[in-house]
mmCIF file of C-alpha atoms and ligand atoms in Angstrom:
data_model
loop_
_atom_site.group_PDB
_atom_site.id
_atom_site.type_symbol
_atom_site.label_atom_id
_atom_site.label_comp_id
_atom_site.label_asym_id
_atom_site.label_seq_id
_atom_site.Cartn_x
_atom_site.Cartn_y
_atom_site.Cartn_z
ATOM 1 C CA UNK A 136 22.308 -13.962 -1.678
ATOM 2 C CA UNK A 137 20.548 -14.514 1.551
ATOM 3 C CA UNK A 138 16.598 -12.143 1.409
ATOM 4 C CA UNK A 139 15.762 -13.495 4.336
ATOM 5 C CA UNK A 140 18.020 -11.450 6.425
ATOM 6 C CA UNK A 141 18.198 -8.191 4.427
ATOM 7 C CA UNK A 142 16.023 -5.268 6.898
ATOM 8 C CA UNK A 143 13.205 -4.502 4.633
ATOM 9 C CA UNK A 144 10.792 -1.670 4.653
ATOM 10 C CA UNK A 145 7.184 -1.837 3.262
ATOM 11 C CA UNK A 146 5.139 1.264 2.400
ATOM 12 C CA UNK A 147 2.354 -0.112 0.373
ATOM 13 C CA UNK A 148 0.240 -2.743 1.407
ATOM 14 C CA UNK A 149 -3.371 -3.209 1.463
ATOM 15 C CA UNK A 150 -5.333 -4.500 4.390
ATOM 16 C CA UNK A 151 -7.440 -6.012 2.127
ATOM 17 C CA UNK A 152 -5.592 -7.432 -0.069
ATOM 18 C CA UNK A 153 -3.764 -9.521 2.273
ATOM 19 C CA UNK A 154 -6.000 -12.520 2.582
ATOM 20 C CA UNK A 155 -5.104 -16.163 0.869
ATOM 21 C CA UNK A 156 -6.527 -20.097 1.251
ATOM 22 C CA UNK A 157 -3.926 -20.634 4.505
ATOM 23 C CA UNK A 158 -5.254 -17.261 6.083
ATOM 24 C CA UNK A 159 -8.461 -18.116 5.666
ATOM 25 C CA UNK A 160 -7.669 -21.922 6.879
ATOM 26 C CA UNK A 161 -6.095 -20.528 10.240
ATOM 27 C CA UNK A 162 -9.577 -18.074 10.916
ATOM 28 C CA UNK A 163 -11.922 -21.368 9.904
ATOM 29 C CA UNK A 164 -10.247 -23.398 12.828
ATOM 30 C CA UNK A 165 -11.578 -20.707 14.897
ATOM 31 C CA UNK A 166 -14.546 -19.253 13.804
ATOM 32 C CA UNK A 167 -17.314 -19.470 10.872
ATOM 33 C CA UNK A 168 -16.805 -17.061 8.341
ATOM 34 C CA UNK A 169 -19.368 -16.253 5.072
ATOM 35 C CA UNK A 170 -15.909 -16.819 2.109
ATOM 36 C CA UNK A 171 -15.649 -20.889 1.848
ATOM 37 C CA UNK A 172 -12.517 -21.592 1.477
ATOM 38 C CA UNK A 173 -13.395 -23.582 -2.361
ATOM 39 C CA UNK A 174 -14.440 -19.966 -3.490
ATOM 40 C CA UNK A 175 -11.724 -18.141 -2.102
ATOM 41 C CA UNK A 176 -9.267 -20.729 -4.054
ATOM 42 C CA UNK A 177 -11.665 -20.460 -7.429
ATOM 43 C CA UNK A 178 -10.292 -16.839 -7.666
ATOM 44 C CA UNK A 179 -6.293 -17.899 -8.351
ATOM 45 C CA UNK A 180 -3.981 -17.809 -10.281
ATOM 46 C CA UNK A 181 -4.536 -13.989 -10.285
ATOM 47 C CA UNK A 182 -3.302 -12.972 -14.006
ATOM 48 C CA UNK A 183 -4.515 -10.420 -15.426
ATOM 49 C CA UNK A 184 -6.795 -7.179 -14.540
ATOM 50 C CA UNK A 185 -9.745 -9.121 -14.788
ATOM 51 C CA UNK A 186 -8.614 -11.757 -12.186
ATOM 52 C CA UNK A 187 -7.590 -9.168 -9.869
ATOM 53 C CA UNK A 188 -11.089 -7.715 -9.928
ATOM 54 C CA UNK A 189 -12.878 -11.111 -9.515
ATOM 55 C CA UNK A 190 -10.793 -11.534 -6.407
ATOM 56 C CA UNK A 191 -11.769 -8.633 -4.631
ATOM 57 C CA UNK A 192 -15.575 -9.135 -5.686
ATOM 58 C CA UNK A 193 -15.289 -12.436 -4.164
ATOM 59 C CA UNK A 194 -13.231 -11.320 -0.614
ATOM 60 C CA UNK A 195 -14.368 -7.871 -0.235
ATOM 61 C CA UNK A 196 -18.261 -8.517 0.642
ATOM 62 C CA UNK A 197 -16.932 -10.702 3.681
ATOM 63 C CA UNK A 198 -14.975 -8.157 5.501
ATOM 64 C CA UNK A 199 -16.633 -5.096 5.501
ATOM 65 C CA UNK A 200 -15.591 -3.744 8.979
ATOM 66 C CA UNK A 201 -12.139 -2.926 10.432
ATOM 67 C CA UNK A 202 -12.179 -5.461 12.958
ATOM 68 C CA UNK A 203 -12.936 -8.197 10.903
ATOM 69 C CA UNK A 204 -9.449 -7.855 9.714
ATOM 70 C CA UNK A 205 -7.606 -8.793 12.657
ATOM 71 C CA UNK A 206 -7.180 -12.504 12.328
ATOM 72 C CA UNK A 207 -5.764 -11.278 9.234
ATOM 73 C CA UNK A 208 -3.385 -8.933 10.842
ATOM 74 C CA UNK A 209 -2.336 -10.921 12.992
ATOM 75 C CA UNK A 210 -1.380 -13.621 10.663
ATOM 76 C CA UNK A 211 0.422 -10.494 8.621
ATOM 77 C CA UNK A 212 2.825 -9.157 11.393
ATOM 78 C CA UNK A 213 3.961 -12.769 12.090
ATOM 79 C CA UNK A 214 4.504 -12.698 8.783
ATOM 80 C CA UNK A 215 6.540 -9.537 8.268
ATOM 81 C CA UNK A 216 8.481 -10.610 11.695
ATOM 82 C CA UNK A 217 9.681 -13.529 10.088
ATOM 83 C CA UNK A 218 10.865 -12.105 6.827
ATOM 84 C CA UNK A 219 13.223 -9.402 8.515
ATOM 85 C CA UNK A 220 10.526 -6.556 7.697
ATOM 86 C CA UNK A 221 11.547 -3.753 10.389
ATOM 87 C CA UNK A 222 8.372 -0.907 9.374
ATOM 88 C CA UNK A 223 5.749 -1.039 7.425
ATOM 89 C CA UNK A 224 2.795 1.104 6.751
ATOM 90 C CA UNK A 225 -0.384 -0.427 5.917
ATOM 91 C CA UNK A 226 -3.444 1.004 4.110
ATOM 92 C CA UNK A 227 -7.322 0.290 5.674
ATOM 93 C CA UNK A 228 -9.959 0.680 3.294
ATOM 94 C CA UNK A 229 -11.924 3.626 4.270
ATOM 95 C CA UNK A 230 -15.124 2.004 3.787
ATOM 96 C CA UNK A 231 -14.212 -0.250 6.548
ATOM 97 C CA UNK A 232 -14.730 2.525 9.388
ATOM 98 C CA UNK A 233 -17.608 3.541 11.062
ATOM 99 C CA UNK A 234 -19.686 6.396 10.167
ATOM 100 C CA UNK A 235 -19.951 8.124 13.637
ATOM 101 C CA UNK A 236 -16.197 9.950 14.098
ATOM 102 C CA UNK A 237 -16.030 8.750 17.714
ATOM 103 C CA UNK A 238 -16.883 5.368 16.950
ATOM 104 C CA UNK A 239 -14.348 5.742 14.183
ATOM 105 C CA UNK A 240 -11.657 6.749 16.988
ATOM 106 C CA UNK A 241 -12.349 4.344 19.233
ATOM 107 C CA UNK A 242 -12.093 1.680 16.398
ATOM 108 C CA UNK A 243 -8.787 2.503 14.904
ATOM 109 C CA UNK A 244 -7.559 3.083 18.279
ATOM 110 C CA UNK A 245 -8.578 -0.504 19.443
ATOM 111 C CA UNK A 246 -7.224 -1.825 16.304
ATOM 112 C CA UNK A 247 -4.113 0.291 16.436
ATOM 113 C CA UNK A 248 -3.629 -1.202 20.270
ATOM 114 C CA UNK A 249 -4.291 -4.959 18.963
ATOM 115 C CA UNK A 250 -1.903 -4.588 15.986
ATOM 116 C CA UNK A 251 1.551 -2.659 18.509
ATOM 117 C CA UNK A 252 0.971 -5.480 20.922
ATOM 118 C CA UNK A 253 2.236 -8.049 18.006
ATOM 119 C CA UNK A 254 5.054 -5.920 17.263
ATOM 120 C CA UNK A 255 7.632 -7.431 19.762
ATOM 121 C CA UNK A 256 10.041 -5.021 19.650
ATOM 122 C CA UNK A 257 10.629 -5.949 15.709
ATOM 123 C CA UNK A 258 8.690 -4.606 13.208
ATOM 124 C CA UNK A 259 6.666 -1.137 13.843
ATOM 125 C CA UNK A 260 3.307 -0.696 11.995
ATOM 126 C CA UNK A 261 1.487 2.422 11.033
ATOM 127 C CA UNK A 262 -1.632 2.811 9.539
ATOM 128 C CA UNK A 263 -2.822 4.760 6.421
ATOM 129 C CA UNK A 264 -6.149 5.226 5.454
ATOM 130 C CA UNK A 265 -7.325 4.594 1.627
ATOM 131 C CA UNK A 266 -10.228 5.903 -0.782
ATOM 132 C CA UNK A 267 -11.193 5.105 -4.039
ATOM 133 C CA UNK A 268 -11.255 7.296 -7.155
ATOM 134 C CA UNK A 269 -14.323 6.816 -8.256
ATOM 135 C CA UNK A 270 -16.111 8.927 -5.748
ATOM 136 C CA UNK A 271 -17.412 11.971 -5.797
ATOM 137 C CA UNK A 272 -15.965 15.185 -4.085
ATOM 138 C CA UNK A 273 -18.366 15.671 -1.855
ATOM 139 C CA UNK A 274 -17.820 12.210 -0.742
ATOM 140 C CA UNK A 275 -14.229 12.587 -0.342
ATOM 141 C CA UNK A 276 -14.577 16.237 1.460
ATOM 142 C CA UNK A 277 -16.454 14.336 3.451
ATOM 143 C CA UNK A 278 -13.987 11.340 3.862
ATOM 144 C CA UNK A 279 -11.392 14.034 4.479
ATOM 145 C CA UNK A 280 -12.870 15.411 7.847
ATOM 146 C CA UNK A 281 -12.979 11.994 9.064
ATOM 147 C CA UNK A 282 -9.245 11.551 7.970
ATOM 148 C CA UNK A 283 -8.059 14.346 9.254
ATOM 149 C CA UNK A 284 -9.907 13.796 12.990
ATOM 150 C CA UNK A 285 -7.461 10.250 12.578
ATOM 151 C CA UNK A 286 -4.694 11.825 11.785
ATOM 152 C CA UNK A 287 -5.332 14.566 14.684
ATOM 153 C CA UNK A 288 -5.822 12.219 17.057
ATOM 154 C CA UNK A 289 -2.884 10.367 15.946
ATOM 155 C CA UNK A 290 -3.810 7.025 14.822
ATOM 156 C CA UNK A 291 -3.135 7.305 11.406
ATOM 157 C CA UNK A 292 0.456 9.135 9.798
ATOM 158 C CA UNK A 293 -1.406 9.035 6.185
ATOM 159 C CA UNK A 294 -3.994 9.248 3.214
ATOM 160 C CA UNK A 295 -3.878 7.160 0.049
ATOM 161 C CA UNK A 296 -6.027 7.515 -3.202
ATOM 162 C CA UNK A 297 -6.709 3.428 -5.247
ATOM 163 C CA UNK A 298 -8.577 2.649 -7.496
ATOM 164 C CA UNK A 299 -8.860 3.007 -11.728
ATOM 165 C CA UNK A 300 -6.922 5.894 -13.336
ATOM 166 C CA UNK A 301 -9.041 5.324 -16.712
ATOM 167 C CA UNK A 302 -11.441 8.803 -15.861
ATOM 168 C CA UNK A 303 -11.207 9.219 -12.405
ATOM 169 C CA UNK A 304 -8.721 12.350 -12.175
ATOM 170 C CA UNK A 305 -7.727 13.707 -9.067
ATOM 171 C CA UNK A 306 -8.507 17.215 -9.993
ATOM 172 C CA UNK A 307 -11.930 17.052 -8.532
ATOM 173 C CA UNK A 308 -10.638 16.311 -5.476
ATOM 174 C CA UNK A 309 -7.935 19.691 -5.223
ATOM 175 C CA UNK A 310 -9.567 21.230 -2.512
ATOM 176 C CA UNK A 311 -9.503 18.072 0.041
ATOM 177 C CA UNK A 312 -5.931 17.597 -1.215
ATOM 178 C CA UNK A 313 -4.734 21.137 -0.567
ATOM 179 C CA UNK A 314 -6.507 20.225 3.135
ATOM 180 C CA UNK A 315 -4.159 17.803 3.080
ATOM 181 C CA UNK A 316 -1.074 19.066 2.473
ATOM 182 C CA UNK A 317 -2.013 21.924 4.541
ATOM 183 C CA UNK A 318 -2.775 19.420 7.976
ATOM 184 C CA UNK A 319 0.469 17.795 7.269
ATOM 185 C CA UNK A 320 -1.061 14.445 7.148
ATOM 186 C CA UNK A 321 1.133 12.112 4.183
ATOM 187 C CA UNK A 322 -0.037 11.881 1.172
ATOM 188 C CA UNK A 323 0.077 9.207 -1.532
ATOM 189 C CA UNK A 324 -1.605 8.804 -4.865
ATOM 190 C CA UNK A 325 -1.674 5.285 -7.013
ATOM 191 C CA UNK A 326 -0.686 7.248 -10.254
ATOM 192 C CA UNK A 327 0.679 5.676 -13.382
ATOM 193 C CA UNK A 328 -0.136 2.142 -13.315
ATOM 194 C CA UNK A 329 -3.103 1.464 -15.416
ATOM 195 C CA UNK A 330 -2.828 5.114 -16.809
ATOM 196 C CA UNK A 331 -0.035 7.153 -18.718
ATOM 197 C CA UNK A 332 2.017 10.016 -17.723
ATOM 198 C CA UNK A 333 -0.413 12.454 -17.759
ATOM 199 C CA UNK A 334 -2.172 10.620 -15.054
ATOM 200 C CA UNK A 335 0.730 11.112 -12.703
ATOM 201 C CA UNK A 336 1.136 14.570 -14.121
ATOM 202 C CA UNK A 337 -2.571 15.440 -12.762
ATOM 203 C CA UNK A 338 -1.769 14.021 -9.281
ATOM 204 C CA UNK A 339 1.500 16.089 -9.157
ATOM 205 C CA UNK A 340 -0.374 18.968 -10.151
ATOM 206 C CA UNK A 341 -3.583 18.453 -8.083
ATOM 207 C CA UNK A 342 -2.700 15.877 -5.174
ATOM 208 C CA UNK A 343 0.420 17.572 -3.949
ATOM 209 C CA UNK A 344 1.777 13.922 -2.666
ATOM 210 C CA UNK A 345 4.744 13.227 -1.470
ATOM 211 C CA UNK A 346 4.721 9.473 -2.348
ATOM 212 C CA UNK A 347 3.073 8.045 -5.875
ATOM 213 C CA UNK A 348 1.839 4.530 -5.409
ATOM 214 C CA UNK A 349 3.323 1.767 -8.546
ATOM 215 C CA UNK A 350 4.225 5.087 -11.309
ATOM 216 C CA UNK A 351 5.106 2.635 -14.288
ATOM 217 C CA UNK A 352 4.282 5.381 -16.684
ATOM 218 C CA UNK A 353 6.152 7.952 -15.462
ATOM 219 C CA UNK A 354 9.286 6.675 -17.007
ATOM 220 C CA UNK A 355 8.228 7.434 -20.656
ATOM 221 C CA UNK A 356 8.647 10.575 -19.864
ATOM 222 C CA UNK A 357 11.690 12.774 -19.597
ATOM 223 C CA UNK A 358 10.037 15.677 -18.220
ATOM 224 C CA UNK A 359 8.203 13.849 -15.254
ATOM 225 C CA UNK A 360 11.347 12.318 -14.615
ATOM 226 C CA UNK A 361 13.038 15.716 -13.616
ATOM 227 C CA UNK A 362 9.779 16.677 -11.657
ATOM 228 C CA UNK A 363 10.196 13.352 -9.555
ATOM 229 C CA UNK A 364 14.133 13.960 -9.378
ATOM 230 C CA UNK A 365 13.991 17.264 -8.447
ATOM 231 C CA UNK A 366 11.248 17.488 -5.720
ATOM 232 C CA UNK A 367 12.252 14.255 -4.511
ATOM 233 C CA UNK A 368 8.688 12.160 -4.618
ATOM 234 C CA UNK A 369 8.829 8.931 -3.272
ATOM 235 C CA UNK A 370 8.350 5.812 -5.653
ATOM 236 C CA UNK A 371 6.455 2.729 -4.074
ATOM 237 C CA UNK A 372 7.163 0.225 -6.902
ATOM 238 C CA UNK A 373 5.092 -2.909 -6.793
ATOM 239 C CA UNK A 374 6.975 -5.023 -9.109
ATOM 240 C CA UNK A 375 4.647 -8.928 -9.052
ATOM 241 C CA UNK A 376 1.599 -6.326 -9.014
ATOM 242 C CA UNK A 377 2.487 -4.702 -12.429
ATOM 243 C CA UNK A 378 3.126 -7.868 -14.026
ATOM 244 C CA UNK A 379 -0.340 -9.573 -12.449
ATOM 245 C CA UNK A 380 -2.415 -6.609 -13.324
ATOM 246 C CA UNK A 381 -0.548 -6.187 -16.786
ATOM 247 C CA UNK A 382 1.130 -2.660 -16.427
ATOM 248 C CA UNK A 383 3.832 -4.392 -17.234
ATOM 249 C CA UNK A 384 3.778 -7.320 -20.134
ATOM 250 C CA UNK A 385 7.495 -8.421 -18.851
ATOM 251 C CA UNK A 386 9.258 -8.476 -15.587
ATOM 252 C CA UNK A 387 11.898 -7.331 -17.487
ATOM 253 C CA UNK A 388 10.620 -4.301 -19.223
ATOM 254 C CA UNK A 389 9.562 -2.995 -15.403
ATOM 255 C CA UNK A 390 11.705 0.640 -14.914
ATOM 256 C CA UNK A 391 12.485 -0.890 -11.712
ATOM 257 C CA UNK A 392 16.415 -0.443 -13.187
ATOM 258 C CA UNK A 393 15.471 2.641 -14.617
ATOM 259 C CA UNK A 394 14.642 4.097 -11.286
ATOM 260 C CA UNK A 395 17.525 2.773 -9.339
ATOM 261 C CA UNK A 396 20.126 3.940 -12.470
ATOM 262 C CA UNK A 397 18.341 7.830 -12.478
ATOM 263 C CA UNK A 398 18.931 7.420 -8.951
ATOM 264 C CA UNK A 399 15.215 7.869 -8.081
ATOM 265 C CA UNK A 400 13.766 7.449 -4.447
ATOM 266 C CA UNK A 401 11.571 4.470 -4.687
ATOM 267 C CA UNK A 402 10.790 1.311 -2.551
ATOM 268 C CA UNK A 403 9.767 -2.022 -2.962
ATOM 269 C CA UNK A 404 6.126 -3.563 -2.244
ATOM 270 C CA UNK A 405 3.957 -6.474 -2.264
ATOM 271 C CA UNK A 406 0.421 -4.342 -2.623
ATOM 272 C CA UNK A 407 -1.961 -7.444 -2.348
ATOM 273 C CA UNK A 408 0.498 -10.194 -1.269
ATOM 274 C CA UNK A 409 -2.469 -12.422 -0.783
ATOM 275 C CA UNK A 410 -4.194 -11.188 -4.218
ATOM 276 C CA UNK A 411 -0.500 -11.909 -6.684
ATOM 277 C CA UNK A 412 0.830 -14.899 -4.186
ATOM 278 C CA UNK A 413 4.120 -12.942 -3.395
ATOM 279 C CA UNK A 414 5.976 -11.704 0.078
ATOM 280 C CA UNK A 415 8.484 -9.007 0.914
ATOM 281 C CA UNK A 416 11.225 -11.592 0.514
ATOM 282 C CA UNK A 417 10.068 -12.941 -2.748
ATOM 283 C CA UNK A 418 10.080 -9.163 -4.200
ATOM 284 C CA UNK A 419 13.448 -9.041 -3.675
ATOM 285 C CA UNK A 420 14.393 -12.603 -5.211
ATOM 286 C CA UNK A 421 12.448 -11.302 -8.256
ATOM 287 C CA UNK A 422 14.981 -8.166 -8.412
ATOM 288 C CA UNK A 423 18.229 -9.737 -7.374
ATOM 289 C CA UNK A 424 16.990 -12.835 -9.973
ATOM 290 C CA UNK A 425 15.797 -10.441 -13.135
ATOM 291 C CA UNK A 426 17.918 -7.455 -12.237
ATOM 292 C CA UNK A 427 21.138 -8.521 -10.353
ATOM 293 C CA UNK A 428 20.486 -6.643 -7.431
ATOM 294 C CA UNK A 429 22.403 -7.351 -4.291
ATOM 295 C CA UNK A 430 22.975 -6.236 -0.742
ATOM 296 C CA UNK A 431 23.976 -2.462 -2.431
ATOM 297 C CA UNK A 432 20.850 -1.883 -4.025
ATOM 298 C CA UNK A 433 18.648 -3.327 -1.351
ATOM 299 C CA UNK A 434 20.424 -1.133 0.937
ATOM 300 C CA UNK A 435 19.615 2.094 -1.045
ATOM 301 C CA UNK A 436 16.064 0.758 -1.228
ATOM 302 C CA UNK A 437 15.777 0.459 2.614
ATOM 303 C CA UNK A 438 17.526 3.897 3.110
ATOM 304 C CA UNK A 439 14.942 5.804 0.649
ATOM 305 C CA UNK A 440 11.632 3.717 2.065
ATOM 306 C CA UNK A 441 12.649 4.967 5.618
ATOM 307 C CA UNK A 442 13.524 8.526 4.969
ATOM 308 C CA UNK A 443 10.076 8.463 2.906
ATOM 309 C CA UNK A 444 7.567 7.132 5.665
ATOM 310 C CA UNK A 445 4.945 8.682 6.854
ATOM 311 C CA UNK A 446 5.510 8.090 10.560
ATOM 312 C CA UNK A 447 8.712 9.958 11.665
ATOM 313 C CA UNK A 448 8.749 8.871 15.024
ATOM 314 C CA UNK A 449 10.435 5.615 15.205
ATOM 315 C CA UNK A 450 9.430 3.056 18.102
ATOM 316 C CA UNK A 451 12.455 0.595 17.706
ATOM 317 C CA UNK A 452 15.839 1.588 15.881
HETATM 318 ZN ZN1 ZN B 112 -2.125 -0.324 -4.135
#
């Protein structure tokens, strides 16, 4: 089974969670930066919750604007170019844009610009913009304007919700959701991974998205199951994440199966491929190698990550 030249699709990725020791190597041999490579490395092997906190409270401090992300971009596309990855959408951290909404324009715009000129005709990227949880709703009502001018103005095709489950519903937040749904703009919640089904329940019920980011939990339940089925809610399953953050105690006990079986639309992502050490191409060595999937099944993947993106215009087909 060759990976390498299956057409892959990526809808969840985090631009900051994209950084390793050889990304930061290649920026070093042009310019300082604050993260030392030694402390960078003292935060692997990421393997458990715990790790995967330490490593953002140790990369996170050093890039705290969008453009100090684009030697890391540009390392990325290369990246996905290589490894047959023909779209992906990837997800800025809100609190990396500037507070004045045309200096936030001009930013993403200038970013956006940098980023299509690395394309080469192979691999088309679109941006999403992310929040946390564990904010409060006049902080995301306020987030939301600025997300909305983005998605107006057509530099971003969507809004995600991180961050921990454990008390951080997304009922506050209805009334920017229903916003939301109401601009158009896509929509995707993290649901399900740290939390049980009623977590993903509440986004259903309060979030209105059409995508639900990892969704472990979802599969103890029946019920949520026909929800999903029925109105057709994208999946983005993040199989090396579960098992690093411990969603998942076993590769093996992921639903990933499950989904494909109940013939669920879902897709498959590296989250933080610089965070859990994985790639696009080692995702799917993980499924063929634990799940015996083949060229079939990755096909079906591809199909359902495509008809789910946020960006329906497609630049190269
Ligand atoms: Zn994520």
């Amino acid at each position: 089974m060759c990976y390498h030249n299956v057409a892959k699709v990526e809808l969840h990725c985090h631009l900051d969670g994209i950084l390793n020791p050889s990304i930061l190597k290649e920026i070093l041999l042009k310019r300082n930066t604050s993260l030392k490579i030694e402390e960078l490395e003292s935060a692997y092997p990421v393997l458990c919750f715990d790790d995967f906190i330490n490593w953002f409270n140790k990369t996170n401090p050093h890039f705290k604007s969008l453009p100090d992300y684009k030697p890391i971009i540009n390392h990325h596309v290369q990246n996905l170019r290589t490894q047959n990855v023909i779209y992906a959408e990837l997800m800025i951290p809100s609190g990396s844009l500037p507070l004045d909404k045309e200096k936030m324009l001009e930013c993403v715009q200038e970013f956006r610009e940098y980023t299509t000129a690395m394309e080469n005709g192979k691999v088309q990227i679109e941006y999403i913009v992310a929040f946390g949880r564990n904010k409060t709703p006049q902080h995301v009502e306020e987030r939301g304007d600025r997300i909305l001018k983005l998605y107006d103005s057509h530099l971003i095709c969507g809004v995600a919700v991180a961050g921990l489950e454990q008390g951080n519903p997304i009922k506050p937040f209805r009334k920017t959701f229903e916003r939301f749904k109401e601009a158009g703009i896509g929509i995707e919640i993290h649901a399900g991974e740290w939390c049980g089904p009623e977590s993903v329940h509440d986004a259903l019920e309060n979030g209105f998205p059409d995508r639900i980011g990892h969704g472990v939990s979802l599969f103890k339940n029946p019920n949520l199951i026909e929800i999903i089925r029925e109105k057709q809610i994208h999946i983005e399953i993040c199989p090396t994440s579960n098992l690093k953050t411990g969603s998942v105690d076993d590769i093996k006990n992921h639903p990933i199966k499950q989904a494909f079986n109940l013939g669920i639309n879902f897709s498959i992502n590296t989250d933080d491929p610089g965070t859990f050490e994985c790639t696009m191409e080692s995702e799917f060595k993980l499924l063929h190698d634990t799940f015996g999937f083949g060229e079939q099944e990755f096909e079906k993947i591809k199909e359902n990550s495509l008809k789910s993106r946020f960006q329906k215009q497609l630049r190269y087909s």
